[in-house]
Short mmCIF file of C-alpha atoms and ligand atoms in Angstrom, two decimals:
data_model
loop_
_atom_site.label_atom_id
_atom_site.label_comp_id
_atom_site.label_asym_id
_atom_site.label_seq_id
_atom_site.Cartn_x
_atom_site.Cartn_y
_atom_site.Cartn_z
CA MET X 13 33.62 -51.95 -0.24
CA LYS X 14 35.17 -49.04 -2.20
CA LYS X 15 32.35 -49.17 -4.73
CA THR X 16 29.70 -49.01 -1.96
CA MET X 17 31.36 -45.92 -0.41
CA LYS X 18 31.39 -44.21 -3.84
CA VAL X 19 27.67 -44.87 -4.32
CA LEU X 20 26.86 -43.65 -0.79
CA SER X 21 28.83 -40.40 -1.11
CA PHE X 22 27.23 -39.73 -4.53
CA ALA X 23 23.76 -40.25 -3.04
CA LEU X 24 24.61 -37.95 -0.08
CA ALA X 25 25.86 -35.20 -2.41
CA LEU X 26 22.74 -35.53 -4.55
CA ILE X 27 20.44 -35.13 -1.52
CA MET X 28 22.39 -32.05 -0.35
CA ILE X 29 22.24 -30.40 -3.78
CA LEU X 30 18.48 -31.06 -4.10
CA GLY X 31 17.92 -29.78 -0.55
CA LEU X 32 19.73 -26.47 -1.30
CA ALA X 33 17.85 -25.93 -4.57
CA ALA X 34 14.51 -26.23 -2.73
CA CYS X 35 15.48 -23.56 -0.13
CA LYS X 36 16.80 -21.02 -2.68
CA GLY X 37 13.34 -20.24 -4.02
CA GLY X 38 13.86 -18.39 -7.29
CA THR X 39 10.77 -19.86 -8.86
CA SER X 40 9.92 -18.18 -12.12
CA PRO X 41 6.66 -16.34 -11.65
CA GLY X 42 3.50 -18.37 -11.56
CA THR X 43 5.09 -21.74 -12.31
CA SER X 44 6.20 -24.49 -10.00
CA PRO X 45 9.93 -25.34 -10.00
CA ALA X 46 11.22 -28.80 -10.73
CA THR X 47 10.13 -30.78 -7.72
CA SER X 48 12.56 -32.74 -5.63
CA PRO X 49 11.96 -34.93 -2.53
CA GLU X 50 12.38 -31.83 -0.31
CA THR X 51 9.90 -29.69 -2.23
CA SER X 52 7.04 -32.05 -2.74
CA ALA X 53 5.75 -31.99 0.87
CA ALA X 54 5.01 -28.83 2.89
CA LYS X 55 7.95 -28.02 5.15
CA SER X 56 7.73 -28.31 8.91
CA PRO X 57 8.76 -25.16 10.86
CA ALA X 58 12.08 -26.75 11.82
CA ALA X 59 12.97 -27.24 8.17
CA ASN X 60 11.93 -23.67 7.39
CA ALA X 61 14.77 -22.32 9.53
CA SER X 62 16.96 -22.72 6.47
CA LEU X 63 14.84 -20.14 4.64
CA LYS X 64 16.05 -16.58 5.15
CA VAL X 65 13.47 -13.84 4.49
CA GLY X 66 14.43 -10.15 4.26
CA ILE X 67 11.72 -7.51 4.80
CA SER X 68 12.44 -3.98 3.58
CA MET X 69 9.97 -1.27 4.65
CA PRO X 70 10.21 2.41 3.57
CA THR X 71 9.60 4.33 6.80
CA LYS X 72 8.13 4.28 10.30
CA SER X 73 6.71 7.78 9.93
CA LEU X 74 3.57 6.53 8.22
CA GLN X 75 1.57 4.30 10.54
CA ARG X 76 0.67 1.49 8.19
CA TRP X 77 4.27 0.45 7.43
CA ASN X 78 4.85 -0.24 11.15
CA GLN X 79 1.86 -2.60 11.04
CA ASP X 80 3.00 -4.20 7.79
CA GLY X 81 6.51 -4.83 9.10
CA ALA X 82 5.29 -6.26 12.40
CA ASN X 83 2.66 -8.47 10.71
CA LEU X 84 5.19 -9.92 8.27
CA GLN X 85 7.92 -10.43 10.87
CA GLN X 86 5.52 -12.21 13.21
CA ALA X 87 4.12 -14.42 10.44
CA PHE X 88 7.53 -15.49 9.13
CA GLN X 89 9.02 -16.07 12.60
CA ALA X 90 6.00 -18.25 13.45
CA ALA X 91 6.69 -20.23 10.29
CA GLY X 92 10.24 -20.88 11.50
CA TYR X 93 12.03 -18.73 8.90
CA THR X 94 15.11 -16.61 9.65
CA VAL X 95 13.80 -13.02 9.37
CA ASP X 96 15.49 -9.62 8.96
CA LEU X 97 13.12 -6.59 9.14
CA GLU X 98 14.64 -3.25 8.10
CA TYR X 99 13.18 0.26 7.91
CA ALA X 100 14.97 2.66 5.55
CA GLY X 101 15.12 5.63 7.90
CA ASP X 102 12.37 8.06 6.91
CA ASN X 103 11.92 7.19 3.23
CA ASP X 104 15.70 7.31 2.62
CA VAL X 105 16.38 5.62 -0.74
CA PRO X 106 20.16 5.07 -0.32
CA THR X 107 19.49 3.41 3.04
CA GLN X 108 16.92 1.07 1.49
CA VAL X 109 19.33 0.22 -1.35
CA SER X 110 22.18 -0.65 1.04
CA GLN X 111 19.88 -2.67 3.32
CA ILE X 112 18.73 -4.72 0.33
CA GLU X 113 22.32 -5.19 -0.90
CA ASN X 114 23.26 -6.48 2.58
CA MET X 115 20.38 -8.97 2.54
CA ILE X 116 21.52 -10.25 -0.86
CA SER X 117 25.17 -10.58 0.22
CA SER X 118 24.06 -12.30 3.45
CA GLY X 119 22.39 -15.07 1.46
CA TYR X 120 18.73 -14.19 1.99
CA ASN X 121 16.49 -16.40 -0.16
CA VAL X 122 13.34 -14.25 -0.33
CA LEU X 123 13.07 -10.45 -0.25
CA ILE X 124 9.79 -8.67 0.58
CA ILE X 125 10.19 -5.02 -0.48
CA ALA X 126 7.90 -1.97 -0.11
CA ALA X 127 9.94 0.36 -2.31
CA ILE X 128 10.37 4.03 -1.46
CA ASP X 129 11.19 4.77 -5.09
CA GLY X 130 10.06 1.91 -7.30
CA SER X 131 12.57 2.87 -9.99
CA ALA X 132 15.63 3.07 -7.73
CA LEU X 133 16.25 -0.65 -7.05
CA THR X 134 17.19 -1.97 -10.51
CA GLU X 135 20.94 -2.13 -9.79
CA ALA X 136 20.64 -3.38 -6.21
CA LEU X 137 18.38 -6.27 -7.31
CA ALA X 138 20.42 -7.18 -10.40
CA PRO X 139 22.14 -10.23 -8.75
CA CYS X 140 18.83 -11.79 -7.59
CA LYS X 141 17.81 -13.72 -10.69
CA ALA X 142 21.20 -15.40 -11.11
CA GLN X 143 21.34 -16.20 -7.39
CA GLY X 144 17.80 -17.64 -7.37
CA ILE X 145 16.56 -15.06 -4.88
CA THR X 146 12.79 -14.56 -5.00
CA VAL X 147 11.69 -10.92 -4.82
CA ILE X 148 8.12 -10.03 -3.84
CA ALA X 149 7.16 -6.37 -4.38
CA TYR X 150 5.02 -5.42 -1.37
CA ASP X 151 2.13 -3.02 -2.05
CA ARG X 152 4.34 -0.92 -4.35
CA LEU X 153 5.53 -2.24 -7.71
CA ILE X 154 9.31 -2.33 -8.26
CA MET X 155 9.98 -1.00 -11.74
CA ASN X 156 12.51 -1.77 -14.47
CA SER X 157 13.91 -4.91 -12.84
CA ASP X 158 13.99 -8.54 -13.99
CA ALA X 159 14.31 -9.62 -10.36
CA VAL X 160 10.66 -9.18 -9.37
CA SER X 161 8.92 -12.55 -9.13
CA TYR X 162 5.60 -11.46 -7.64
CA TYR X 163 3.62 -8.38 -6.60
CA ALA X 164 1.38 -8.51 -3.53
CA THR X 165 -0.96 -5.54 -3.19
CA PHE X 166 -4.57 -4.40 -3.25
CA ASP X 167 -6.76 -3.58 -6.24
CA ASN X 168 -5.30 -0.07 -6.53
CA THR X 169 -7.58 1.11 -9.33
CA LEU X 170 -10.54 0.15 -7.17
CA VAL X 171 -9.01 2.13 -4.27
CA GLY X 172 -9.19 5.29 -6.40
CA LYS X 173 -12.69 4.52 -7.62
CA LEU X 174 -13.96 3.93 -4.07
CA GLN X 175 -12.40 7.20 -2.89
CA ALA X 176 -14.01 9.33 -5.61
CA GLN X 177 -17.33 7.49 -5.49
CA SER X 178 -17.66 8.15 -1.75
CA LEU X 179 -17.50 11.90 -2.46
CA VAL X 180 -19.82 11.78 -5.48
CA ASP X 181 -22.38 9.74 -3.55
CA LYS X 182 -22.31 11.90 -0.42
CA LEU X 183 -22.76 15.09 -2.48
CA ASP X 184 -25.34 13.32 -4.67
CA ILE X 185 -23.62 14.82 -7.72
CA ALA X 186 -25.43 12.46 -10.10
CA ASN X 187 -28.80 13.99 -9.16
CA LYS X 188 -28.05 17.54 -8.10
CA PRO X 189 -27.39 20.45 -10.50
CA GLY X 190 -24.10 21.64 -8.99
CA PRO X 191 -21.57 22.86 -9.84
CA PHE X 192 -19.43 21.28 -7.13
CA ASN X 193 -15.96 22.64 -6.47
CA PHE X 194 -13.19 20.03 -5.99
CA GLU X 195 -9.43 20.03 -5.66
CA LEU X 196 -7.32 16.92 -6.33
CA PHE X 197 -4.33 15.41 -4.46
CA THR X 198 -2.42 12.23 -5.31
CA GLY X 199 0.67 10.70 -3.74
CA SER X 200 4.39 10.60 -4.33
CA PRO X 201 5.57 10.75 -7.97
CA ASP X 202 8.08 7.92 -7.29
CA ASP X 203 5.27 5.54 -6.24
CA ASN X 204 3.92 3.61 -9.24
CA ASN X 205 0.69 3.07 -7.33
CA ILE X 206 -0.42 6.68 -7.87
CA HIS X 207 -1.20 5.99 -11.55
CA PHE X 208 -3.76 3.41 -10.47
CA PHE X 209 -5.16 5.42 -7.55
CA PHE X 210 -5.45 8.64 -9.56
CA ASN X 211 -6.76 7.05 -12.76
CA GLY X 212 -9.27 5.06 -10.73
CA ALA X 213 -10.53 8.25 -9.08
CA MET X 214 -10.62 10.18 -12.35
CA SER X 215 -12.61 7.42 -14.03
CA VAL X 216 -15.39 8.46 -11.63
CA LEU X 217 -14.80 12.23 -11.59
CA GLN X 218 -13.83 13.01 -15.20
CA PRO X 219 -17.35 12.63 -16.67
CA PHE X 220 -18.64 15.16 -14.13
CA ILE X 221 -15.71 17.49 -14.86
CA ASP X 222 -16.42 17.19 -18.58
CA SER X 223 -20.09 18.04 -18.03
CA GLY X 224 -19.21 21.01 -15.81
CA LYS X 225 -20.89 19.54 -12.72
CA ILE X 226 -17.51 19.29 -10.99
CA VAL X 227 -15.25 22.32 -11.24
CA VAL X 228 -11.56 22.26 -10.28
CA LYS X 229 -10.91 26.00 -9.93
CA SER X 230 -7.12 25.57 -9.95
CA GLY X 231 -7.38 23.72 -13.25
CA GLN X 232 -4.93 21.18 -11.75
CA THR X 233 -6.50 17.97 -13.05
CA GLN X 234 -3.43 16.17 -14.42
CA GLU X 235 -1.66 13.63 -12.19
CA SER X 236 1.67 15.44 -12.55
CA GLN X 237 0.10 18.67 -11.23
CA VAL X 238 -1.29 17.13 -8.05
CA THR X 239 1.47 14.85 -6.67
CA THR X 240 2.60 14.94 -3.01
CA LYS X 241 6.24 13.95 -2.48
CA ASP X 242 6.64 11.11 0.04
CA TRP X 243 2.88 11.25 0.68
CA SER X 244 3.86 13.89 3.23
CA SER X 245 1.14 15.59 5.31
CA ALA X 246 3.30 18.73 5.48
CA ASN X 247 3.62 18.89 1.69
CA ALA X 248 -0.14 18.37 1.29
CA GLN X 249 -0.88 21.07 3.85
CA SER X 250 1.29 23.66 2.13
CA ARG X 251 -0.21 22.93 -1.31
CA MET X 252 -3.73 23.21 0.16
CA GLU X 253 -2.74 26.52 1.83
CA ASN X 254 -1.58 27.83 -1.56
CA LEU X 255 -4.87 26.79 -3.16
CA ILE X 256 -6.86 28.42 -0.34
CA SER X 257 -5.06 31.73 -0.75
CA GLN X 258 -5.04 31.60 -4.56
CA TYR X 259 -8.76 30.80 -4.91
CA SER X 260 -10.05 32.28 -1.64
CA TYR X 261 -11.54 29.00 -0.44
CA GLY X 262 -13.18 29.46 2.96
CA PRO X 263 -16.46 29.24 4.89
CA LYS X 264 -17.14 32.86 3.90
CA GLY X 265 -15.19 32.73 0.64
CA THR X 266 -15.21 30.50 -2.44
CA LYS X 267 -17.18 27.31 -1.84
CA LEU X 268 -15.07 24.14 -1.64
CA ASP X 269 -17.22 21.00 -1.66
CA ALA X 270 -14.59 18.27 -1.62
CA VAL X 271 -10.93 17.33 -1.84
CA MET X 272 -10.07 14.04 -3.55
CA SER X 273 -7.05 12.79 -1.58
CA ASN X 274 -5.47 9.47 -2.55
CA ASN X 275 -4.42 8.58 1.02
CA ASP X 276 -4.86 9.47 4.69
CA SER X 277 -1.55 11.21 5.39
CA ILE X 278 -2.38 13.67 2.60
CA ALA X 279 -5.95 14.04 3.89
CA GLN X 280 -4.56 14.91 7.33
CA GLY X 281 -2.42 17.72 5.89
CA VAL X 282 -5.33 19.07 3.84
CA ALA X 283 -7.56 19.00 6.93
CA VAL X 284 -5.12 21.13 8.95
CA ALA X 285 -5.00 23.74 6.16
CA LEU X 286 -8.81 23.83 6.00
CA GLN X 287 -9.13 24.13 9.80
CA ASN X 288 -6.63 26.99 9.71
CA ALA X 289 -8.79 28.64 7.02
CA GLY X 290 -11.71 28.70 9.46
CA TYR X 291 -13.69 25.62 8.43
CA THR X 292 -15.34 23.76 11.31
CA ALA X 293 -16.88 20.29 11.61
CA ASP X 294 -20.30 21.54 10.56
CA ASN X 295 -19.14 23.07 7.26
CA PHE X 296 -16.00 21.04 6.48
CA PRO X 297 -15.38 20.10 2.84
CA LEU X 298 -15.52 16.33 2.26
CA ILE X 299 -12.11 14.65 2.11
CA CYS X 300 -11.45 11.01 1.19
CA GLY X 301 -8.32 8.98 1.99
CA GLN X 302 -6.77 5.53 2.19
CA ASP X 303 -5.36 3.22 4.92
CA CYS X 304 -7.76 4.09 7.79
CA ASP X 305 -4.83 5.57 9.73
CA LYS X 306 -5.65 6.14 13.40
CA ALA X 307 -5.32 9.93 12.96
CA SER X 308 -7.70 9.87 10.02
CA VAL X 309 -10.29 7.74 11.78
CA ILE X 310 -10.21 10.24 14.64
CA ASN X 311 -10.62 13.03 12.06
CA MET X 312 -13.57 11.12 10.61
CA ARG X 313 -15.16 10.98 14.07
CA ASN X 314 -14.56 14.71 14.53
CA GLY X 315 -15.91 15.64 11.11
CA PHE X 316 -12.57 16.57 9.50
CA GLN X 317 -12.43 13.68 7.02
CA TYR X 318 -15.39 12.01 5.31
CA SER X 319 -14.09 8.64 4.18
CA SER X 320 -11.07 6.38 3.93
CA VAL X 321 -10.38 3.14 2.07
CA PHE X 322 -9.59 0.28 4.40
CA LYS X 323 -6.76 -1.99 3.25
CA ASP X 324 -6.38 -4.59 5.98
CA THR X 325 -2.62 -4.97 6.28
CA ARG X 326 -3.20 -8.29 8.07
CA THR X 327 -4.78 -9.65 4.88
CA LEU X 328 -1.83 -8.52 2.79
CA ALA X 329 0.69 -10.01 5.22
CA ASP X 330 -1.25 -13.30 5.23
CA ALA X 331 -1.24 -13.34 1.43
CA VAL X 332 2.53 -12.83 1.35
CA LYS X 333 3.04 -15.47 4.04
CA THR X 334 1.09 -17.94 1.90
CA MET X 335 3.14 -17.04 -1.17
CA VAL X 336 6.42 -17.55 0.70
CA GLY X 337 5.14 -20.85 2.09
CA GLN X 338 4.35 -22.01 -1.44
CA ILE X 339 7.81 -20.92 -2.61
CA ALA X 340 9.48 -22.73 0.33
CA ALA X 341 7.50 -25.88 -0.40
CA GLY X 342 8.28 -25.69 -4.10
CA GLN X 343 4.59 -25.34 -4.93
CA THR X 344 2.99 -23.14 -7.58
CA VAL X 345 2.51 -19.66 -6.13
CA GLN X 346 -1.15 -18.63 -6.18
CA VAL X 347 -1.81 -15.28 -7.88
CA ASN X 348 -5.07 -13.69 -9.08
CA ASP X 349 -3.88 -11.10 -11.59
CA THR X 350 -1.49 -11.82 -14.47
CA SER X 351 -2.24 -8.84 -16.70
CA THR X 352 -2.42 -5.50 -14.85
CA TYR X 353 1.01 -4.77 -13.44
CA ASN X 354 3.78 -4.30 -16.01
CA ASN X 355 7.00 -3.18 -14.32
CA GLY X 356 8.74 -2.12 -17.53
CA VAL X 357 10.42 -5.51 -17.96
CA ALA X 358 7.50 -7.92 -17.64
CA VAL X 359 3.92 -8.23 -16.43
CA ILE X 360 4.39 -9.33 -12.84
CA PRO X 361 2.10 -12.08 -11.52
CA SER X 362 0.22 -10.40 -8.69
CA TYR X 363 -1.99 -11.20 -5.75
CA LEU X 364 -4.56 -8.43 -5.20
CA CYS X 365 -6.41 -8.11 -1.91
CA GLN X 366 -9.73 -6.27 -1.86
CA PRO X 367 -10.06 -2.73 -0.44
CA VAL X 368 -13.30 -1.34 1.01
CA ALA X 369 -14.58 2.21 1.51
CA TYR X 370 -15.26 3.24 5.13
CA THR X 371 -17.18 6.22 6.48
CA ILE X 372 -17.98 7.06 10.08
CA ALA X 373 -20.71 4.40 9.98
CA ASP X 374 -18.10 1.67 9.42
CA ILE X 375 -15.38 2.42 11.93
CA GLY X 376 -16.85 0.05 14.52
CA LYS X 377 -15.75 -2.76 12.18
CA LEU X 378 -12.13 -1.73 12.77
CA VAL X 379 -12.63 -2.44 16.48
CA ASP X 380 -14.83 -5.51 16.04
CA SER X 381 -12.20 -7.13 13.77
CA GLY X 382 -9.44 -6.39 16.28
CA TYR X 383 -7.61 -4.06 13.93
CA TYR X 384 -7.88 -1.21 16.46
CA THR X 385 -9.17 -0.66 19.98
CA TRP X 386 -11.51 2.25 20.71
CA ALA X 387 -8.59 3.81 22.59
CA ASP X 388 -6.55 3.73 19.34
CA ILE X 389 -9.17 5.83 17.56
CA GLY X 390 -10.16 8.47 20.05
CA GLY X 391 -11.99 6.49 22.72
CA ASP X 392 -15.41 4.87 22.97
CA LYS X 393 -18.32 6.18 20.91
CA GLY X 394 -19.61 9.48 22.23
CA THR X 395 -16.27 10.49 23.77
CA LEU X 396 -15.55 12.85 20.86
CA PRO X 397 -17.27 16.13 19.87
CA LEU X 398 -19.36 14.23 17.33
CA ASP X 399 -21.27 11.18 18.51
CA GLY X 400 -20.09 9.08 15.59
CA GLN X 401 -22.95 10.08 13.29
CA ILE X 402 -22.34 10.89 9.63
CA LYS X 403 -22.49 14.66 9.42
C1 GAL D 520 1.03 3.61 -1.16
C2 GAL D 520 0.16 2.56 -0.52
C3 GAL D 520 -0.92 3.26 0.26
C4 GAL D 520 -0.35 4.26 1.23
C5 GAL D 520 0.71 5.13 0.60
C6 GAL D 520 1.43 5.97 1.62
O1 GAL D 520 1.97 3.01 -1.97
O2 GAL D 520 -0.43 1.73 -1.52
O3 GAL D 520 -1.68 2.28 0.95
O4 GAL D 520 0.22 3.57 2.30
O5 GAL D 520 1.65 4.35 -0.11
O6 GAL D 520 2.44 5.33 2.22
#
């Protein structure tokens, strides 16, 4: 009898240990962990309740992060996971650090993090590897940390290329003599993505700058000269105002053909400065952007922004949900890029979603796909000064 009890309690302990290992995640990037009975089959929602997923978003002041947070929270709750969604004030790094530390100390198994400052989380994430916590960098690479298992984002180099190409194509720079006057704006210096956005854009613009077809009168053509802290519209507006006064840009002053802006919140600030300088919809310099923010789509319909790059946050959330499901089930996590994103410690296996350039001709797709309603973006066609035609 005694011997039977010993065997039974050993078997019970073994099942419990194997069950815990399956829930802790902590798979090394791109490989499947040792399988155990619990990890071989996909988990049912009830079993997923043991998985605790922490979501750390940078701010609510930029529209897209509200969508990202809501998409992720909804997806993980539907999968039966325990979910904690936190916003770090308005891009407040110490708040994000303490929120992440709380998730770690509360036993969260998977962390999804859109870093405010990609280089500020090394210490906070230090316990993750030893504790088997899986960290997925969300649309912004976390730098100088051995804790990052995966990166889920878009093809950020392509984002920059699409932005610049939309301006070059609209102005027909390849075929016209020029010169065309541009100014350049990228995002926050603490966001590793700007290297990819800016270099992508410059891969299109630099040949024309070298040939003299594109002129940047300020001479500010290096990434470090054109950053916008926190991607802030106010910061972009004040830099554009300085450029306007320094180089006399205006409808009756120095010609300004285009502003290369690496995202929509910057484009919105630039547009206000240009409106204040007297530009109107029928002579507005072309501005590109990224994220198809509601305010920017409305500007596109009113002639105050030419293009944006659409990054469907639903697609990104779905990709991350799939990755977490594979982690929970102990399966190999599907990635499609294992060479581009080096975070200073290792090349991080990444899943890149595809961005697409949108002009006024495309915004109906945002409504048709259910991303927005017409009310979100200024009302039905024809309810704005411009009737939705490309100017
Ligand atoms: C970047 C992100 C962009 C945009 C920007 C402003 O990291 O890739 O899509 O959202 O932040 O928040």
